[in-house]
Short mmCIF file of C-alpha atoms in Angstrom, two decimals:
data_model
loop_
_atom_site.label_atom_id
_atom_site.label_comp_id
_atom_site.label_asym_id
_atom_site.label_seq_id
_atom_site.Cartn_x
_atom_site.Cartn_y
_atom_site.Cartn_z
CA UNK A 155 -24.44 5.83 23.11
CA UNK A 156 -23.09 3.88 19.94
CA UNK A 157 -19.08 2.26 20.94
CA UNK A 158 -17.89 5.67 18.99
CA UNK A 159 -18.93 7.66 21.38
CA UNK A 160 -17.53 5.54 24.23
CA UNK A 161 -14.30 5.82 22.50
CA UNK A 162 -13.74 9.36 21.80
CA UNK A 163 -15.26 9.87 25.65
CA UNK A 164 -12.22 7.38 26.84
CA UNK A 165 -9.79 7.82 24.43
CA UNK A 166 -7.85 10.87 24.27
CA UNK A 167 -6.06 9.79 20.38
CA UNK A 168 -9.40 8.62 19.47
CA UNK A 169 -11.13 11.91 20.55
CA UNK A 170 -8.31 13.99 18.66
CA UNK A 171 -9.04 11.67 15.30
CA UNK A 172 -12.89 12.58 15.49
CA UNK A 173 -11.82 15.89 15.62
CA UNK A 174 -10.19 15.60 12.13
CA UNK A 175 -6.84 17.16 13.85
CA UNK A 176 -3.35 15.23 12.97
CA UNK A 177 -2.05 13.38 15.80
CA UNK A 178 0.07 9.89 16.07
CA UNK A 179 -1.50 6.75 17.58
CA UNK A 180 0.91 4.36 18.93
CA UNK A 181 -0.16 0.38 19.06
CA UNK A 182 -0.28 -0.49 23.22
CA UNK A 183 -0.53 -3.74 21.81
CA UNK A 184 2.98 -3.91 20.19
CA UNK A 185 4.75 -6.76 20.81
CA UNK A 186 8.39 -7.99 20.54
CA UNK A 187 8.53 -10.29 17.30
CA UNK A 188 8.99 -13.61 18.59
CA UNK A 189 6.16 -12.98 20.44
CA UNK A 190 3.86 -13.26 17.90
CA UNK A 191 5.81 -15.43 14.86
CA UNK A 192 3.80 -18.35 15.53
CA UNK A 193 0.59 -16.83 15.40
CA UNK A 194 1.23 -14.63 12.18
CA UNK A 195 3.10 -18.08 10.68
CA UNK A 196 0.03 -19.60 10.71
CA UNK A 197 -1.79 -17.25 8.96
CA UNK A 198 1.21 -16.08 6.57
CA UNK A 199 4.19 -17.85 6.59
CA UNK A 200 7.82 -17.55 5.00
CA UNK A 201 7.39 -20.61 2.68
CA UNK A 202 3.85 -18.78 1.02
CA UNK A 203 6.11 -15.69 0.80
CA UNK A 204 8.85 -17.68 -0.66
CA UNK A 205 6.26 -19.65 -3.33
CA UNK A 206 4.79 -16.18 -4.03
CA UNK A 207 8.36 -14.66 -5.14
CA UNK A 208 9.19 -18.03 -6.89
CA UNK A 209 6.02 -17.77 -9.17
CA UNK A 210 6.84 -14.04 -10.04
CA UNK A 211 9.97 -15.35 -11.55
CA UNK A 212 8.24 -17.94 -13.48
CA UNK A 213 5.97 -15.27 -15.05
CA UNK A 214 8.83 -12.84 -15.93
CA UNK A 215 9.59 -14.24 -19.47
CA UNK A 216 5.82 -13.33 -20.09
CA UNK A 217 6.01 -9.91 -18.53
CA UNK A 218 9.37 -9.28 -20.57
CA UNK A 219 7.06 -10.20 -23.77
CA UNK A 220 4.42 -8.50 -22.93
CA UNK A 221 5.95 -5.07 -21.50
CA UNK A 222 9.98 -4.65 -23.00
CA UNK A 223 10.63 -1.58 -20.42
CA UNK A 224 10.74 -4.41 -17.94
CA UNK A 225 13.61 -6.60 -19.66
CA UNK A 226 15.98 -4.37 -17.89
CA UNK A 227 14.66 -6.02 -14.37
CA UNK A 228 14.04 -9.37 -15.78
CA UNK A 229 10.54 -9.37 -15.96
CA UNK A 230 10.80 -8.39 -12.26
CA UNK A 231 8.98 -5.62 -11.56
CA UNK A 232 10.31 -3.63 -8.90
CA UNK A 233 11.72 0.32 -8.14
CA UNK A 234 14.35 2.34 -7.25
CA UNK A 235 15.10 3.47 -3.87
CA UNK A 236 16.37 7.17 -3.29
CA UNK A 237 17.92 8.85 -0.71
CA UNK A 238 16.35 13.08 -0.77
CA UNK A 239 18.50 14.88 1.17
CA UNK A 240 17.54 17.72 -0.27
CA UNK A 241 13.94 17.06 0.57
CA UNK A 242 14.95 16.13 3.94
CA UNK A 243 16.51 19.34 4.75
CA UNK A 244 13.60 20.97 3.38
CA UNK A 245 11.19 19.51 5.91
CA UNK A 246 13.00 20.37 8.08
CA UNK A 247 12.49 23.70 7.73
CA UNK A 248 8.98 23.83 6.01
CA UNK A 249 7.90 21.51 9.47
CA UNK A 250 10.02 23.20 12.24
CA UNK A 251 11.07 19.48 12.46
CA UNK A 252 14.31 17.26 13.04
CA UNK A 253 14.46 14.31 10.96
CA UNK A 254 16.94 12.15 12.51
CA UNK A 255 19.10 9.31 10.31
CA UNK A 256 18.82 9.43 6.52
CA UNK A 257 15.24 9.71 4.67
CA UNK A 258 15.06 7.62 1.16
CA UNK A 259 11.64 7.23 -1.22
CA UNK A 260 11.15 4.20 -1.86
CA UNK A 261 9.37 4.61 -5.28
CA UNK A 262 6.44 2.10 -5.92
CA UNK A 263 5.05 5.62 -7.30
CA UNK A 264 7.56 4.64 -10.32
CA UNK A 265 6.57 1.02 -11.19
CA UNK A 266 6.33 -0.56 -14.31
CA UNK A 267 3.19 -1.49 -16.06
CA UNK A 268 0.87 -0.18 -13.49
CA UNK A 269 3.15 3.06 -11.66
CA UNK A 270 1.61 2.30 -7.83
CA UNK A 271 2.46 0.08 -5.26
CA UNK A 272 -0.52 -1.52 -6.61
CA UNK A 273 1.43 -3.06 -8.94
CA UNK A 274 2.79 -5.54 -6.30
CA UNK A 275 -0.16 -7.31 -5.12
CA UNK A 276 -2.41 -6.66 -8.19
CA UNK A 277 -0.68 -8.11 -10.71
CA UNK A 278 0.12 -10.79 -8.62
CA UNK A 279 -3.06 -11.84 -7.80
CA UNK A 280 -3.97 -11.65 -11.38
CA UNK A 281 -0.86 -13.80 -12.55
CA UNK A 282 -1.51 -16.36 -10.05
CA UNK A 283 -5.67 -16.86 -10.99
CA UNK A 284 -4.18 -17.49 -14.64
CA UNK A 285 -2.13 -20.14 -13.54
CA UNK A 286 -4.19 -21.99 -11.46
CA UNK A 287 -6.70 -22.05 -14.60
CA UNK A 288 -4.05 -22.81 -17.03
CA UNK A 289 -2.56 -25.44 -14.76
CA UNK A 290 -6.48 -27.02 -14.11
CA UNK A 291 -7.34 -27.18 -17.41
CA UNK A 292 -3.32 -28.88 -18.59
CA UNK A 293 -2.30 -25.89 -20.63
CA UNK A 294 0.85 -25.30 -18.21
CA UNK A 295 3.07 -27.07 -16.14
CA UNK A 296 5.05 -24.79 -14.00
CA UNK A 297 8.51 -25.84 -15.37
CA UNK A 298 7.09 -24.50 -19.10
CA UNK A 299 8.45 -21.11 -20.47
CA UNK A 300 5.23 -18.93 -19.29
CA UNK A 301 5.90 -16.68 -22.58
CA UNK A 302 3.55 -18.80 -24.04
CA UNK A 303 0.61 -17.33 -22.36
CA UNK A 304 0.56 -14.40 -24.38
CA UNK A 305 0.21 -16.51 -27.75
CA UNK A 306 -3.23 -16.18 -28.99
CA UNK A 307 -4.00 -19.48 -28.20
CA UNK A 308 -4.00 -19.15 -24.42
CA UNK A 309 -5.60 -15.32 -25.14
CA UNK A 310 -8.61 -16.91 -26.25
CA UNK A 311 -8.60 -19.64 -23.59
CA UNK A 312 -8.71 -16.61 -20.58
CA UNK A 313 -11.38 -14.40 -22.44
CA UNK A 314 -14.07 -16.69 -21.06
CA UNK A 315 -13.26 -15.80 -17.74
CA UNK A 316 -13.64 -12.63 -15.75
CA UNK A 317 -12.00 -10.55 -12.91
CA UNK A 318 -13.59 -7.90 -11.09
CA UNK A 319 -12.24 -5.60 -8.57
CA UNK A 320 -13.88 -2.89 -6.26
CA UNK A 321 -11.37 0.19 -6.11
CA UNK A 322 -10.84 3.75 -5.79
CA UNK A 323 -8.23 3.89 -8.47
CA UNK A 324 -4.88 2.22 -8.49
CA UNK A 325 -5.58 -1.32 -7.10
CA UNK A 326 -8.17 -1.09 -10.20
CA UNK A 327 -5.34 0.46 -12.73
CA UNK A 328 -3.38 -2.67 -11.57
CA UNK A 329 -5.61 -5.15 -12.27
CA UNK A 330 -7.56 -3.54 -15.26
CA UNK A 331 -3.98 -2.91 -16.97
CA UNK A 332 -2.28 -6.97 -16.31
CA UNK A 333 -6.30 -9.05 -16.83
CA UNK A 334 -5.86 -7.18 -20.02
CA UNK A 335 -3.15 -8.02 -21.24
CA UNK A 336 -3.54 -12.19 -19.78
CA UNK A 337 -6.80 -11.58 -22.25
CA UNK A 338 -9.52 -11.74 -19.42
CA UNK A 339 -12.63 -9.88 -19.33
CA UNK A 340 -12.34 -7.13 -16.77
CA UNK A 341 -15.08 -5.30 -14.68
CA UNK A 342 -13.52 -2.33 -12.10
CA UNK A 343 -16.07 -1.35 -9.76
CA UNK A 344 -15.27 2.48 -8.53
CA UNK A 345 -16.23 4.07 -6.18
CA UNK A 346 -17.39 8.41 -5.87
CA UNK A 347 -13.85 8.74 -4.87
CA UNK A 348 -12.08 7.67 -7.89
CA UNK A 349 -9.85 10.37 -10.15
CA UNK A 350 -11.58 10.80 -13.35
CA UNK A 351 -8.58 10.45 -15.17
CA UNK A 352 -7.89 6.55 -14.00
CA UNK A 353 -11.53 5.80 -15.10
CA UNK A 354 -10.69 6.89 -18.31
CA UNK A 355 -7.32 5.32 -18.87
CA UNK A 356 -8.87 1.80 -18.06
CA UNK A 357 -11.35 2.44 -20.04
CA UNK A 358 -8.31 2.92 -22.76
CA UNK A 359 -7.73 -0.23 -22.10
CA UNK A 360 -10.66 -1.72 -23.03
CA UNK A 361 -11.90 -2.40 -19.24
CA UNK A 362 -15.52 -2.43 -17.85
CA UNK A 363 -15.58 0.22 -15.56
CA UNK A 364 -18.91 0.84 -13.21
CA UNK A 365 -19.37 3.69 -11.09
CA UNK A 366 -20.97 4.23 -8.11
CA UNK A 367 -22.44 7.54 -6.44
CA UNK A 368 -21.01 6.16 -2.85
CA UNK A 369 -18.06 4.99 -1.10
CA UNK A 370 -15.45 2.62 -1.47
CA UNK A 371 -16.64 -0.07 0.39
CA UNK A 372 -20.15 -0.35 -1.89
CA UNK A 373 -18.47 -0.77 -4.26
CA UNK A 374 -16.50 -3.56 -3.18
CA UNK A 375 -19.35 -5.00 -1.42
CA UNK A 376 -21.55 -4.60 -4.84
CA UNK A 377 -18.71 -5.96 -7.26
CA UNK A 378 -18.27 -8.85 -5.09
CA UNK A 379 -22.41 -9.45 -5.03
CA UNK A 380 -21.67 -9.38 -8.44
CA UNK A 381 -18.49 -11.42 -9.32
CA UNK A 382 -20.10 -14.25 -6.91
CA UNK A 383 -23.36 -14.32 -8.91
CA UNK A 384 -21.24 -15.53 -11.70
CA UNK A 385 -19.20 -18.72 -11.87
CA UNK A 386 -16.66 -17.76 -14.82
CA UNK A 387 -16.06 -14.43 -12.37
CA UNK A 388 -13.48 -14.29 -10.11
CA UNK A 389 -13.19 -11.51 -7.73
CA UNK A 390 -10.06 -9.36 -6.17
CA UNK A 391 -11.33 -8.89 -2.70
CA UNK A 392 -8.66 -6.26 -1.29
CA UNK A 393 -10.19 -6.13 2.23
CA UNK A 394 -9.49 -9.97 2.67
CA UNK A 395 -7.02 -11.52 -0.10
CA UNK A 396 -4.78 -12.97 1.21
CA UNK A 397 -2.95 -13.34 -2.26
CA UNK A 398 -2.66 -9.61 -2.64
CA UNK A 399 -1.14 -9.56 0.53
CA UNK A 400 1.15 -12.10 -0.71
CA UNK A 401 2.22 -9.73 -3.38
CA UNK A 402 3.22 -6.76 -1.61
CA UNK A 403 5.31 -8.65 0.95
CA UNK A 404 7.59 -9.79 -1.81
CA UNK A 405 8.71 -6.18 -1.15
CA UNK A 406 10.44 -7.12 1.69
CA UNK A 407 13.15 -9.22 0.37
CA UNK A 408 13.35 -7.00 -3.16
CA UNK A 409 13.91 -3.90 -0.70
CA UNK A 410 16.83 -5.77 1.76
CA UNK A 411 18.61 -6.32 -1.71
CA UNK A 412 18.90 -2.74 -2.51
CA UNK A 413 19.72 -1.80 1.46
CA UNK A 414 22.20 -4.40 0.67
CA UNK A 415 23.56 -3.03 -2.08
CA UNK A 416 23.25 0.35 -1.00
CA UNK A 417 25.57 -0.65 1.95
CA UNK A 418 22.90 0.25 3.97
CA UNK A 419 23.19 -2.10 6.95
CA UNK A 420 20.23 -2.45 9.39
CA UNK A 421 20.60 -3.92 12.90
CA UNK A 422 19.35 -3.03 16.44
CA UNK A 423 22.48 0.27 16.50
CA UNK A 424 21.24 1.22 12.54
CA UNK A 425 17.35 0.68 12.72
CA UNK A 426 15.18 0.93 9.99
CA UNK A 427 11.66 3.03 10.36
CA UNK A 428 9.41 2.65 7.77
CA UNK A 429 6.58 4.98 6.77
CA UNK A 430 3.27 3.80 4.30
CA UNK A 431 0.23 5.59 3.08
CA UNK A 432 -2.97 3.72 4.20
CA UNK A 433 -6.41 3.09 2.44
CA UNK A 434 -7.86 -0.02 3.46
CA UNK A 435 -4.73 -1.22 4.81
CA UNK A 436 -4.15 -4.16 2.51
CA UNK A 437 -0.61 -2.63 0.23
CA UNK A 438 0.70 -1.46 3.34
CA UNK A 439 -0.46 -4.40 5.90
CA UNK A 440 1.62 -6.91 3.30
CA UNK A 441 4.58 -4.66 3.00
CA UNK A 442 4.91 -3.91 6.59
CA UNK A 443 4.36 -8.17 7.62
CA UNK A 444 6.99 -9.19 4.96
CA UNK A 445 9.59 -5.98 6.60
CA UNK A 446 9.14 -8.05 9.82
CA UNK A 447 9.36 -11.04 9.20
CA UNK A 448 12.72 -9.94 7.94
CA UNK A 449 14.47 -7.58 10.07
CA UNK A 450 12.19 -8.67 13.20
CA UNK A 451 12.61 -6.04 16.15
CA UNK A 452 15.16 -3.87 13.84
CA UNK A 453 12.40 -2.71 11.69
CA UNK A 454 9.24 -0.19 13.22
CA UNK A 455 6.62 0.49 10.58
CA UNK A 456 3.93 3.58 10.58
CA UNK A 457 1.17 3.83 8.53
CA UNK A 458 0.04 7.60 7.69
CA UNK A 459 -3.36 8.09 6.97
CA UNK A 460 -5.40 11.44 6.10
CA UNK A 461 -7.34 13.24 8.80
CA UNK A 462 -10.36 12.65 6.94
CA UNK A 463 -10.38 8.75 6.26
CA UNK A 464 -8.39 7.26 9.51
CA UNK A 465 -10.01 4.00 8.87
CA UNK A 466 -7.26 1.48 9.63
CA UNK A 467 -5.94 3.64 12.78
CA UNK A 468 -9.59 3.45 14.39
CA UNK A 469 -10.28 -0.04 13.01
CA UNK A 470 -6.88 -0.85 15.78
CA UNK A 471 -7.13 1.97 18.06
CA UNK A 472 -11.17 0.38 19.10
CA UNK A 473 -10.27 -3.43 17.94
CA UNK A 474 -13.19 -3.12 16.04
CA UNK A 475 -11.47 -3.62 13.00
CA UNK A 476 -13.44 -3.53 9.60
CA UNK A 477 -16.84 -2.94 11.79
CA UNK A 478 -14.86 0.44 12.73
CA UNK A 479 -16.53 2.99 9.59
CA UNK A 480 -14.76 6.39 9.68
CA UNK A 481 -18.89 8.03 9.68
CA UNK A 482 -19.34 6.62 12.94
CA UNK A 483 -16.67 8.84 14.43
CA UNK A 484 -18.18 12.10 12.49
CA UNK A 485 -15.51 11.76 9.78
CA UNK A 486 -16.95 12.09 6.31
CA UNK A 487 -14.06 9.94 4.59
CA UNK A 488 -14.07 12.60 1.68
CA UNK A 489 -10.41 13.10 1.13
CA UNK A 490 -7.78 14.22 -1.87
CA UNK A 491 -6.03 11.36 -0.95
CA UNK A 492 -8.33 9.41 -2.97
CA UNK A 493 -6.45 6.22 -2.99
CA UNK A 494 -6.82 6.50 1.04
CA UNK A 495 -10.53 6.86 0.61
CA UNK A 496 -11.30 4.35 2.49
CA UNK A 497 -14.09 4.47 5.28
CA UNK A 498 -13.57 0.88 6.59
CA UNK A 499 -10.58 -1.05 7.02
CA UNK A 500 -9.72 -4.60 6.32
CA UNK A 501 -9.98 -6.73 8.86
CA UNK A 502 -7.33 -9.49 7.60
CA UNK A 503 -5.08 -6.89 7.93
CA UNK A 504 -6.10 -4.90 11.15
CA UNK A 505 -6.00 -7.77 12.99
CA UNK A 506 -2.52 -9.57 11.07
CA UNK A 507 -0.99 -6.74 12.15
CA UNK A 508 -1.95 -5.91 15.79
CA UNK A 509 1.15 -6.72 17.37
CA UNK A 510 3.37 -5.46 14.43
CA UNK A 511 2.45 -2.31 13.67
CA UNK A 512 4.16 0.77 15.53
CA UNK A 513 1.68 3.28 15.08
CA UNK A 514 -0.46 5.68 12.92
CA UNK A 515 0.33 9.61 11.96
CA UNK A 516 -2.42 12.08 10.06
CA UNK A 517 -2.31 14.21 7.81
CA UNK A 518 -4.37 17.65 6.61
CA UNK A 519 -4.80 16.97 3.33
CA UNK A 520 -3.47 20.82 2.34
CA UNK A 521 -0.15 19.32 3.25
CA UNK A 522 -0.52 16.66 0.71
CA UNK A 523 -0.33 19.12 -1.95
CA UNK A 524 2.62 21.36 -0.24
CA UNK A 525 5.13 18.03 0.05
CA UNK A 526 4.38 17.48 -3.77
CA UNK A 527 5.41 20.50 -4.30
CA UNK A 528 8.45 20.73 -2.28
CA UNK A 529 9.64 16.99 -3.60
CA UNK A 530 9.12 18.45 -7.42
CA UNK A 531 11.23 21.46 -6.46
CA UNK A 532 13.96 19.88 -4.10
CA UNK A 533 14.55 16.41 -5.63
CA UNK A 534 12.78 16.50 -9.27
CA UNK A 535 10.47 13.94 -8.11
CA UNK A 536 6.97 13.69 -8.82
CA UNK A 537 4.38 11.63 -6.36
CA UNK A 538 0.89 11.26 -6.62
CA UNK A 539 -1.15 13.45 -3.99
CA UNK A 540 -1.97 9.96 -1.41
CA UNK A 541 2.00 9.14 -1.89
CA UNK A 542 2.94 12.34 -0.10
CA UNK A 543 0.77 11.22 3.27
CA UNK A 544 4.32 9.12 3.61
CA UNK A 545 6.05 12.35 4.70
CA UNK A 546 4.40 13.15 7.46
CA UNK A 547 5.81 9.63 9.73
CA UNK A 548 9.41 11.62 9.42
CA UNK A 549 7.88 14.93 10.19
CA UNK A 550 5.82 13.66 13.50
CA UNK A 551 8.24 11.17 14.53
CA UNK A 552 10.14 13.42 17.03
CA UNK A 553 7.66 16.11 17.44
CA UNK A 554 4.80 14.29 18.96
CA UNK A 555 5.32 13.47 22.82
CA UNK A 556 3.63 9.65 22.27
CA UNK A 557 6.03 8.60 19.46
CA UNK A 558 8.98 10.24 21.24
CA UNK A 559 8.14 7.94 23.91
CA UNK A 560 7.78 4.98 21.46
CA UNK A 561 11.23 5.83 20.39
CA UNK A 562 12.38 5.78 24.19
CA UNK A 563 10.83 2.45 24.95
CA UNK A 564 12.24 0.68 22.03
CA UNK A 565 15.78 1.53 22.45
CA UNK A 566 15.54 4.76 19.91
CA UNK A 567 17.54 7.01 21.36
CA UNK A 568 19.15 9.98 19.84
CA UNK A 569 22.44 8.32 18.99
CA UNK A 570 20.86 5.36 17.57
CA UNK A 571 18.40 7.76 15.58
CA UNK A 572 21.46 9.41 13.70
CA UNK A 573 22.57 5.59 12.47
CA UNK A 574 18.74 5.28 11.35
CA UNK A 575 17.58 4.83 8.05
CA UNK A 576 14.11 6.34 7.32
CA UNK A 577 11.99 5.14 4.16
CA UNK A 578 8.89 6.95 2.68
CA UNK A 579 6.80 4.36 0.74
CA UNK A 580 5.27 6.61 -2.13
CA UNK A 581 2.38 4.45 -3.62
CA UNK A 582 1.42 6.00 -7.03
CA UNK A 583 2.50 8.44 -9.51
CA UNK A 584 4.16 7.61 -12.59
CA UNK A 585 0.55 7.03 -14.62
CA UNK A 586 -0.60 10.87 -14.03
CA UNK A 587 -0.99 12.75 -17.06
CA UNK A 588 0.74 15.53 -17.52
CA UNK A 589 -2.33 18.12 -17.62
CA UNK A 590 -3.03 16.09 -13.94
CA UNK A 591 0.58 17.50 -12.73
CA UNK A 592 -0.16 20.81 -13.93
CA UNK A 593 -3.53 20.59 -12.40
CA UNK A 594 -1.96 18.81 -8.53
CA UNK A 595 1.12 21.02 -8.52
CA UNK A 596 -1.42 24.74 -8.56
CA UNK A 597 -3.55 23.44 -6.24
CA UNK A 598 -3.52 25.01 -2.66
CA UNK A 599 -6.47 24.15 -0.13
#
């Protein structure tokens, strides 16, 4: 018997995963936040969150030169947050659901330069690699104005280096789209699961792309064979960077802002529950650390995952973490959430976030396609396929008797619901082409 079987024989969430039906998980390992800040500190702490926001502002004169949309934001990159009533109602219905408190998108879907969430931890990662460099070899100080590093000059200087990435679409977009413009070489390794379309726009862009006939993970585990073979390579490892990771938990602070200014207070009578589309975990895993380190015990974050690639919910549910493969459970991982397509999960951020993470919901992936449609129709919004897994935390919350009793335990009760505010994270969108939409919003499985 391999420790799959022994799992779906003793666990009655794990046994409804293998049978590719949508169900919640909740963590039995969720812990009150002081509980585990010293631990997590250790690993991430507020002063590497706080250096990682500082250095975005240094590189936002260069952004601003590089991409004018952003010199609206300041060279921050960053994006709106909406409330859909309309959408909310909607679900409502469509589900046979109640969706207590008030549901906003958070839109990551719409950010500049690279339109994913992507765009957080990405370009991030990418910025800070150029820096280091720059700094090593005494072509910037950080108190210099880092417009410079789009002269030509400091173009040249980067083209002798390389980054290479191992993705399934947007964490490549991300990357492909910012090395480019910094003047590296770039190499995206992609895997079977990868949109056509995304292969062809960083191609556009004058990026190396190399495709492989299997799954994500080979071809992370082949571009990093690769990238470490050569010693002007550097490679974006999202199963284990803990830079990335750095990047999306910016999001934190950027998102209390706009609660802030929204009037939108959140406290242990107005709670916040928070709801983000998995793939390997690593977007999701920093957003979700950097929301508690914030608001602590006032914030509960879900992942949602597709039915067919649960990788990060059975990487916790087993504690085997990235040795957990979606194929061991008799889950074939082929999904048209592609940028969930991810068999294995990381296990920086599987394990990071044991104590911190609420739970897990699936999704059928023919729903995917019906909430894209109903948020195009109800709230002119459009979301990329993987984005609309977010909808389905909001939908299950209240209908499924394990997170009811989640809600129970943590001092959720219906009155305190009503003052909640509910957030769907939609990761990726804006860089569809239209013929794409056309293509996503006709499709019924």
């Amino acid at each position: 018997m391999n420790y799959a079987d022994e799992y779906i024989k003793n666990d009655p969430v794990v046994k409804t995963v293998s049978e590719k039906k949508e169900t919640v998980w909740i963590n039995p390992r969720y812990l009150p936040f002081d509980l585990t800040d010293g631990l997590a500190q250790l690993v991430v702490s507020d002063a590497d969150i706080e250096d990682a926001k500082e250095r975005l502002k240094r590189f936002a004169p260069f952004i601003m030169r590089c991409y004018p949309e952003t010199v609206e934001t300041n060279g921050l990159i960053e994006s709106p947050l909406k409330p859909i009533p309309n959408m909310q109602k909607e679900l409502e219905k469509a589900y046979d659901c109640s969706i207590p408190g008030q549901l906003l998108l958070k839109m990551d879907s719409h950010l500049a330069i690279a339109g994913s969430v992507k765009a957080r931890g990405g370009i991030y990662e990418v910025l800070k690699h150029a820096e280091d460099l720059a700094i090593e070899a005494g072509k910037l100080k950080e108190t210099d104005d880092y417009a410079k590093l789009a002269d030509d000059d400091m173009k040249e200087f980067f083209s002798q280096y390389t980054v290479q990435v191992g993705s399934t679409g947007n964490l490549g977009l991300s990357i492909g789209i910012m090395s480019a413009a910094i003047g590296f070489k770039v190499k995206v390794h992609m895997s079977a699961d990868a949109k056509q379309w995304k292969k062809d726009l960083l191609r556009s862009k004058g990026v190396e792309v190399i495709e492989y006939a299997d799954d994500y993970s080979k071809a992370v585990a082949e571009g990093r064979r690769l990238s470490d073979a050569d010693p002007m390579s550097y490679f974006v490892d999202d199963e284990k960077s803990v830079n990335l990771f750095l990047g999306y938990a910016v999001a934190a602070g950027r998102l209390k802002e706009q609660l802030d200014a929204a009037g939108i207070v959140v406290d242990e009578k107005h709670p916040l529950i928070v709801h983000i589309p998995a793939g390997v975990g690593g977007a999701p895993g920093g957003v979700a650390y950097g929301l508690k380190r914030l608001f602590k015990d006032n914030v509960h974050c879900f992942f949602t995952e597709p039915t067919m690639c649960p990788s990060v919910l059975l990487g916790m549910a087993t504690q085997q973490y990235e040795n957990a493969n979606v194929h061991d459970f008799g889950i074939s991982g082929i999904t048209e959430a592609d940028g969930l397509a991810c068999a294995a999960p990381s296990g920086f951020v599987t394990r990071i976030l044991g104590n911190l993470l609420s739970g897990d919901f699936t999704i059928d992936d023919d729903k995917l396609y019906d909430l894209l449609r109903l948020l195009d129709s109800y709230e002119n919004t459009r979301i990329e396929p993987s984005s609309c897994a977010s909808f389905i935390g909001p939908i299950g919350l209240l209908k499924y008797e394990d997170s009811k009793k989640y809600c129970e335990t943590h001092g959720l009760d219906s009155e305190t619901l009503k003052n909640a505010t509910q957030i769907a994270w939609a990761t990726g969108g804006r860089l569809v082409p239209a013929e794409i939409w056309d293509e996503y919003l006709a499709t019924y499985l």
